[in-house]
Amino acid sequence: PLVAGSAARDAFQSADAKKSRQYHDAKSASEDGHQTEGGMLKPIIFGGLDGILTSFAIVAGAAGGELSPQVVLILGVSNIFADALSMGVGEFLSSKANNEWILSERAREEWELENYPEGEIKEMVEIFEDKVMSHEDAVSCINTMAKYKDFFVDIMMQQELELQVPDKDHIRESMKEGVVMFCSFAFFGALPLLGYVLFPLEFHDMSEGELFVSACIVTGMVLFFMGSVKSFFSNQQWFIAGMETLLLGGACATVAFTIGQLVKSVYGDDADLV
C-alpha cells in the first residue's frame, strides 16, 4: 500500500492525469492508495519535537546560566524521562477520553434515529442541500443511505457533527499512541544530551562552550531531519519543511539561552549553587 500510495501521490504532485488513471485502473479494490502511516505521525512528530526542544531548552538555559555539564546531565535526563512518561500517559488518556466522547455522541445519534427517523433524515437532507445538492438528489441519496442503519449513523456523525467514529479497538489504539509518544519523546529528547556524554569520552579537553556547540549541531541536524520527514505526509517541500522546523526550534533555544543569561546576571555566582 505504501508503494502504491507513493505512485498515486507522485501522479498528484506532478499533475499527471494519465499516470493517475493508470494507477486507478491497475489497483485492486482493497487498495486505497492513501498513506495510512500518517496515523502515528502526530505522536511521533509532536512527541519528538517536544522532547528534543524540551531537552535542548534545558541545555541552552544551562549554558546561558554557565552551569556545569554535570548539572546539565542531571537536569536533562531526569526531566526528559519524567516528561516522556507524563506525555505518554497524557496522550493515552486524552485520546481515550476523546474517543469515548465521540462514541457517546454516536449512541445519542443512533437513539434519535430509532425514535425519530423522519427528523434525522430531514436534517441530513438539509445538510446535503447546503453542499449544493438539489432537493430531489438529496432526498434520494439520504433515503438510500438510511436503509443501512450503522452506515447512516456514521455518515450523520461525519456530516452533522464533523466527528470521525473511532474503531472498536480504540483503547488499544490510544495505548499505542501513548507508547509511541513516550518513546518518541524520550529518544529524541536524549539526543541533545548525548554530546555531553559521548564527546568527552573521545575528546577529553572539550570545554563547556564546545560541548554546547556540539549539542547545537546535533539538535539542528535532528530538527531539520524531522521537518523533512514531516514533508512526506504533506505537500510541503522537504527542504522548506526542514528549515521551518529548524528555525522554530532555534527560536525556542534562543529564548531559553537568553533567559538563562538573564537569571545568571540577576543572581550572579549564586546560580552555581543550583
Coordinates of N, CA and C in Angstrom, one line a residue, residues 35-198:
Q35 N -1.9 7.1 2.2 CA -1.0 6.8 3.3 C -1.7 6.6 4.6
T36 N -1.5 5.4 5.1 CA -2.1 5.1 6.4 C -1.1 5.3 7.5
E37 N 0.2 5.4 7.1 CA 1.3 5.6 8.1 C 1.2 6.9 8.9
G38 N 0.4 7.9 8.3 CA 0.2 9.2 8.9 C -0.5 9.1 10.2
G39 N -1.2 8.0 10.5 CA -1.9 7.9 11.8 C -1.1 8.1 13.0
M40 N 0.1 7.6 13.0 CA 1.0 7.8 14.1 C 2.0 9.0 13.9
L41 N 1.7 9.8 12.9 CA 2.6 10.9 12.7 C 2.5 11.9 13.8
K42 N 1.3 12.2 14.3 CA 1.1 13.2 15.4 C 1.9 12.8 16.6
P43 N 1.8 11.6 17.2 CA 2.6 11.3 18.4 C 4.1 11.3 18.1
I44 N 4.5 10.8 16.9 CA 5.9 10.7 16.6 C 6.5 12.1 16.5
I45 N 5.9 12.9 15.6 CA 6.5 14.3 15.4 C 6.3 15.2 16.6
F46 N 5.1 15.2 17.1 CA 4.8 16.0 18.3 C 5.6 15.6 19.5
G47 N 5.7 14.3 19.7 CA 6.5 13.8 20.9 C 7.9 14.1 20.6
G48 N 8.4 13.8 19.4 CA 9.8 14.0 19.1 C 10.3 15.5 19.2
L49 N 9.5 16.4 18.6 CA 9.8 17.8 18.7 C 9.7 18.3 20.1
D50 N 8.7 17.9 20.8 CA 8.5 18.3 22.2 C 9.7 17.8 23.0
G51 N 10.1 16.6 22.8 CA 11.2 16.0 23.6 C 12.5 16.7 23.3
I52 N 12.9 16.9 22.0 CA 14.2 17.5 21.7 C 14.2 19.0 22.0
L53 N 13.1 19.7 21.9 CA 13.1 21.1 22.2 C 13.1 21.3 23.8
T54 N 12.4 20.4 24.5 CA 12.5 20.5 25.9 C 13.9 20.2 26.4
S55 N 14.5 19.2 25.9 CA 15.9 18.8 26.3 C 16.8 19.9 25.9
F56 N 16.7 20.4 24.7 CA 17.7 21.4 24.3 C 17.4 22.8 25.0
A57 N 16.2 23.0 25.4 CA 15.9 24.3 26.1 C 16.7 24.2 27.5
I58 N 16.7 23.0 28.1 CA 17.4 22.8 29.3 C 18.9 23.1 29.1
V59 N 19.4 22.5 28.0 CA 20.8 22.6 27.7 C 21.2 24.1 27.4
A60 N 20.3 24.8 26.6 CA 20.6 26.2 26.3 C 20.5 27.1 27.5
G61 N 19.5 26.8 28.3 CA 19.3 27.6 29.5 C 20.4 27.4 30.5
A62 N 20.9 26.2 30.6 CA 22.1 25.9 31.5 C 23.3 26.5 30.9
A63 N 23.5 26.5 29.6 CA 24.7 27.1 29.0 C 24.6 28.6 29.2
G64 N 23.4 29.2 29.0 CA 23.3 30.7 29.3 C 23.6 31.0 30.7
G65 N 23.2 30.1 31.6 CA 23.5 30.4 33.1 C 24.8 29.9 33.5
E66 N 25.7 29.4 32.5 CA 27.0 28.9 32.8 C 27.0 27.8 33.9
L67 N 26.1 26.9 33.8 CA 26.1 25.8 34.7 C 27.0 24.7 34.2
S68 N 27.4 23.8 35.1 CA 28.4 22.8 34.7 C 27.7 21.7 33.9
P69 N 28.5 20.9 33.1 CA 27.9 19.8 32.3 C 27.2 18.8 33.2
Q70 N 27.7 18.6 34.4 CA 27.1 17.6 35.3 C 25.7 18.0 35.7
V71 N 25.5 19.3 35.9 CA 24.2 19.8 36.2 C 23.3 19.7 35.0
V72 N 23.8 19.9 33.8 CA 23.0 19.8 32.6 C 22.5 18.4 32.4
L73 N 23.4 17.4 32.7 CA 23.0 16.0 32.5 C 22.0 15.6 33.6
I74 N 22.2 16.0 34.8 CA 21.2 15.7 35.9 C 19.8 16.2 35.6
L75 N 19.8 17.5 35.2 CA 18.5 18.2 34.9 C 17.9 17.6 33.7
G76 N 18.7 17.4 32.6 CA 18.2 16.9 31.4 C 17.7 15.5 31.4
V77 N 18.4 14.5 32.0 CA 18.0 13.1 32.0 C 16.8 13.0 32.8
S78 N 16.8 13.6 34.0 CA 15.6 13.4 34.9 C 14.4 14.0 34.3
N79 N 14.5 15.2 33.7 CA 13.4 15.9 33.2 C 12.8 15.2 31.9
I80 N 13.7 14.7 31.1 CA 13.3 14.0 29.8 C 12.4 12.8 30.1
F81 N 12.9 11.9 31.0 CA 12.2 10.7 31.2 C 10.9 10.9 32.0
A82 N 10.9 11.9 32.9 CA 9.7 12.2 33.6 C 8.7 12.9 32.7
D83 N 9.1 13.8 31.8 CA 8.2 14.4 30.9 C 7.7 13.4 29.8
A84 N 8.6 12.5 29.4 CA 8.2 11.4 28.5 C 7.1 10.6 29.0
L85 N 7.2 10.2 30.3 CA 6.1 9.4 30.9 C 4.8 10.2 31.0
S86 N 5.0 11.5 31.4 CA 3.8 12.3 31.5 C 3.1 12.5 30.1
M87 N 3.9 12.7 29.1 CA 3.4 12.9 27.8 C 2.7 11.7 27.3
G88 N 3.3 10.5 27.5 CA 2.7 9.3 27.1 C 1.4 9.0 27.7
V89 N 1.4 9.1 29.0 CA 0.1 8.9 29.8 C -0.9 9.9 29.4
G90 N -0.5 11.2 29.2 CA -1.5 12.2 28.8 C -2.0 12.0 27.4
E91 N -1.2 11.5 26.5 CA -1.7 11.2 25.1 C -2.7 10.0 25.2
F92 N -2.4 9.0 26.0 CA -3.3 7.9 26.1 C -4.7 8.3 26.7
L93 N -4.6 9.0 27.8 CA -5.9 9.4 28.4 C -6.7 10.4 27.6
S94 N -6.0 11.4 26.9 CA -6.8 12.3 26.1 C -7.4 11.7 24.9
S95 N -6.6 10.8 24.3 CA -7.1 10.1 23.1 C -8.3 9.2 23.5
K96 N -8.2 8.4 24.6 CA -9.2 7.6 25.1 C -10.5 8.3 25.4
A97 N -10.3 9.5 26.1 CA -11.4 10.3 26.5 C -12.1 10.9 25.3
N98 N -11.4 11.3 24.3 CA -12.0 11.9 23.1 C -12.8 10.8 22.4
N99 N -12.2 9.6 22.2 CA -12.9 8.5 21.6 C -14.2 8.1 22.3
E100 N -14.1 8.1 23.6 CA -15.3 7.7 24.4 C -16.4 8.8 24.3
W101 N -16.0 10.0 24.2 CA -17.0 11.1 24.0 C -17.7 11.0 22.6
I102 N -16.8 10.7 21.6 CA -17.4 10.5 20.2 C -18.4 9.3 20.2
L103 N -18.0 8.2 20.8 CA -18.9 7.1 20.9 C -20.2 7.4 21.6
S104 N -20.1 8.2 22.7 CA -21.3 8.6 23.4 C -22.2 9.4 22.5
E105 N -21.6 10.3 21.7 CA -22.4 11.1 20.7 C -23.0 10.2 19.6
R106 N -22.3 9.2 19.2 CA -22.8 8.2 18.3 C -24.0 7.5 18.8
A107 N -23.9 7.1 20.1 CA -25.0 6.4 20.7 C -26.3 7.3 20.8
R108 N -26.1 8.6 21.0 CA -27.2 9.5 21.0 C -27.8 9.7 19.7
E109 N -27.0 9.8 18.6 CA -27.5 9.9 17.3 C -28.2 8.6 16.9
E110 N -27.7 7.5 17.3 CA -28.4 6.2 17.0 C -29.8 6.1 17.6
W111 N -29.8 6.6 18.9 CA -31.1 6.6 19.6 C -32.1 7.6 18.9
E112 N -31.6 8.7 18.5 CA -32.5 9.7 17.9 C -33.0 9.1 16.5
L113 N -32.2 8.4 15.8 CA -32.6 7.8 14.5 C -33.7 6.8 14.8
E114 N -33.5 6.0 15.8 CA -34.5 5.0 16.1 C -35.9 5.5 16.5
N115 N -35.8 6.7 17.3 CA -37.1 7.2 17.8 C -37.7 8.3 17.0
Y116 N -36.9 8.9 16.1 CA -37.5 10.0 15.3 C -36.7 10.0 13.9
P117 N -36.8 9.0 13.1 CA -36.0 8.9 11.9 C -36.4 10.0 10.9
E118 N -37.6 10.4 10.9 CA -38.0 11.5 9.9 C -37.2 12.8 10.2
G119 N -37.1 13.1 11.5 CA -36.3 14.3 11.8 C -34.9 14.2 11.4
E120 N -34.2 13.1 11.7 CA -32.8 12.9 11.3 C -32.6 12.9 9.8
I121 N -33.5 12.3 9.1 CA -33.4 12.3 7.7 C -33.6 13.7 7.1
K122 N -34.5 14.5 7.7 CA -34.7 15.8 7.2 C -33.5 16.7 7.5
E123 N -32.9 16.5 8.6 CA -31.6 17.3 8.9 C -30.5 16.9 7.9
M124 N -30.4 15.6 7.6 CA -29.4 15.3 6.6 C -29.7 15.8 5.2
V125 N -30.9 15.8 4.9 CA -31.3 16.4 3.6 C -30.9 17.8 3.5
E126 N -31.2 18.6 4.5 CA -30.8 20.0 4.6 C -29.3 20.2 4.5
I127 N -28.5 19.3 5.2 CA -27.1 19.4 5.1 C -26.6 19.2 3.7
F128 N -27.1 18.1 3.0 CA -26.7 17.8 1.7 C -27.1 18.9 0.7
E129 N -28.3 19.6 1.0 CA -28.7 20.7 0.1 C -27.7 21.9 0.3
D130 N -27.2 22.1 1.5 CA -26.2 23.1 1.8 C -24.9 22.9 1.0
K131 N -24.7 21.6 0.7 CA -23.5 21.3 -0.1 C -23.8 21.3 -1.6
V132 N -24.8 22.1 -2.0 CA -25.1 22.4 -3.4 C -25.7 21.2 -4.1
M133 N -26.3 20.3 -3.3 CA -27.0 19.2 -4.0 C -28.5 19.6 -4.1
S134 N -29.2 19.2 -5.2 CA -30.6 19.5 -5.3 C -31.4 18.8 -4.3
H135 N -32.6 19.3 -4.1 CA -33.5 18.7 -3.1 C -33.9 17.2 -3.5
E136 N -34.1 17.0 -4.7 CA -34.5 15.7 -5.2 C -33.4 14.7 -5.0
D137 N -32.2 15.1 -5.4 CA -31.0 14.2 -5.3 C -30.7 14.0 -3.8
A138 N -30.8 15.0 -3.0 CA -30.5 14.9 -1.5 C -31.5 13.9 -0.9
V139 N -32.8 14.0 -1.2 CA -33.8 13.1 -0.7 C -33.5 11.7 -1.1
S140 N -33.2 11.5 -2.4 CA -32.9 10.1 -2.9 C -31.7 9.5 -2.2
C141 N -30.6 10.3 -2.1 CA -29.4 9.9 -1.5 C -29.5 9.5 -0.1
I142 N -30.2 10.4 0.7 CA -30.4 10.2 2.1 C -31.3 9.0 2.4
N143 N -32.4 8.9 1.7 CA -33.3 7.7 1.9 C -32.6 6.4 1.5
T144 N -31.7 6.4 0.6 CA -31.0 5.2 0.3 C -30.0 4.8 1.4
M145 N -29.3 5.8 1.9 CA -28.3 5.5 3.0 C -29.0 5.2 4.3
A146 N -30.2 5.7 4.5 CA -30.9 5.5 5.7 C -31.4 4.0 5.8
K147 N -31.4 3.3 4.7 CA -31.7 1.9 4.8 C -30.7 1.0 5.5
Y148 N -29.5 1.6 5.6 CA -28.3 0.9 6.3 C -28.0 1.7 7.5
K149 N -28.6 1.2 8.6 CA -28.6 2.0 9.9 C -27.2 2.4 10.4
D150 N -26.3 1.4 10.6 CA -25.0 1.7 11.1 C -24.2 2.6 10.2
F151 N -24.3 2.4 8.9 CA -23.6 3.2 7.9 C -24.1 4.6 8.0
F152 N -25.5 4.7 8.1 CA -26.1 6.1 8.1 C -25.7 6.8 9.3
V153 N -25.7 6.2 10.5 CA -25.3 6.9 11.7 C -23.9 7.4 11.6
D154 N -23.0 6.6 11.0 CA -21.6 7.1 10.8 C -21.5 8.3 9.9
I155 N -22.4 8.3 8.8 CA -22.5 9.4 7.9 C -23.0 10.7 8.7
M156 N -24.0 10.4 9.5 CA -24.5 11.5 10.3 C -23.5 12.1 11.2
M157 N -22.6 11.3 11.8 CA -21.6 11.8 12.7 C -20.6 12.6 11.9
Q158 N -20.3 12.2 10.7 CA -19.3 12.9 9.9 C -19.9 14.2 9.3
Q159 N -21.1 14.2 8.8 CA -21.7 15.4 8.2 C -22.3 16.3 9.1
E160 N -23.0 15.8 10.1 CA -23.7 16.7 11.1 C -22.8 17.2 12.2
L161 N -22.0 16.3 12.8 CA -21.2 16.7 13.9 C -19.7 16.9 13.6
E162 N -19.4 16.5 12.3 CA -18.0 16.6 11.9 C -17.0 15.8 12.8
L163 N -17.5 14.6 13.2 CA -16.7 13.7 14.0 C -16.4 12.4 13.3
Q164 N -15.2 11.9 13.5 CA -14.8 10.6 12.9 C -15.0 9.5 14.0
V165 N -15.8 8.5 13.7 CA -16.1 7.5 14.6 C -14.8 6.6 14.8
P166 N -14.4 6.4 16.0 CA -13.2 5.5 16.2 C -13.5 4.1 16.0
D167 N -12.4 3.3 15.8 CA -12.5 1.8 15.6 C -13.0 1.2 16.9
K168 N -13.4 -0.1 16.8 CA -13.9 -0.8 18.0 C -12.8 -1.0 19.0
D169 N -11.5 -1.2 18.5 CA -10.4 -1.4 19.4 C -9.7 0.0 19.7
H170 N -10.5 1.0 19.9 CA -9.9 2.3 20.1 C -9.0 2.5 21.3
I171 N -9.3 1.6 22.4 CA -8.5 1.7 23.6 C -7.1 1.2 23.3
R172 N -6.9 0.1 22.5 CA -5.6 -0.3 22.1 C -4.9 0.7 21.3
E173 N -5.6 1.4 20.4 CA -5.0 2.4 19.5 C -4.6 3.6 20.4
S174 N -5.4 3.9 21.4 CA -5.0 5.0 22.3 C -3.7 4.7 23.1
M175 N -3.7 3.4 23.5 CA -2.5 2.9 24.2 C -1.3 2.9 23.3
K176 N -1.5 2.6 22.1 CA -0.3 2.6 21.1 C 0.2 4.0 20.9
E177 N -0.8 4.9 20.8 CA -0.4 6.4 20.6 C 0.4 6.8 21.9
G178 N 0.0 6.4 23.1 CA 0.7 6.8 24.3 C 2.1 6.2 24.3
V179 N 2.3 5.0 23.9 CA 3.6 4.3 23.9 C 4.5 5.0 22.9
V180 N 3.9 5.3 21.7 CA 4.7 6.0 20.6 C 5.1 7.4 21.1
M181 N 4.2 8.1 21.8 CA 4.6 9.4 22.3 C 5.7 9.3 23.3
F182 N 5.6 8.3 24.2 CA 6.7 8.2 25.2 C 8.0 7.9 24.6
C183 N 8.0 6.9 23.7 CA 9.3 6.5 23.0 C 9.9 7.6 22.2
S184 N 9.0 8.3 21.5 CA 9.5 9.4 20.6 C 10.0 10.6 21.5
F185 N 9.3 10.9 22.5 CA 9.8 12.0 23.4 C 11.1 11.6 24.0
A186 N 11.2 10.4 24.6 CA 12.5 10.0 25.3 C 13.6 9.9 24.3
F187 N 13.4 9.3 23.1 CA 14.5 9.1 22.2 C 15.1 10.4 21.7
F188 N 14.2 11.2 21.1 CA 14.7 12.5 20.5 C 15.1 13.5 21.6
G189 N 14.4 13.4 22.8 CA 14.9 14.3 23.9 C 16.2 14.0 24.4
A190 N 16.7 12.7 24.3 CA 18.0 12.3 24.7 C 19.1 12.8 23.8
L191 N 18.8 13.1 22.6 CA 19.8 13.4 21.6 C 20.7 14.6 21.9
P192 N 20.1 15.8 22.4 CA 20.9 16.9 22.7 C 21.9 16.6 23.9
L193 N 21.5 15.6 24.7 CA 22.4 15.3 25.9 C 23.5 14.4 25.5
L194 N 23.4 13.7 24.4 CA 24.5 12.7 24.0 C 25.8 13.4 23.9
G195 N 25.8 14.6 23.4 CA 27.1 15.3 23.2 C 27.8 15.5 24.6
Y196 N 27.1 15.6 25.6 CA 27.7 15.8 27.0 C 28.1 14.5 27.5
V197 N 27.7 13.4 26.9 CA 28.1 12.1 27.4 C 29.2 11.5 26.5
L198 N 29.0 11.5 25.2 CA 29.8 10.8 24.2 C 31.1 11.6 23.9

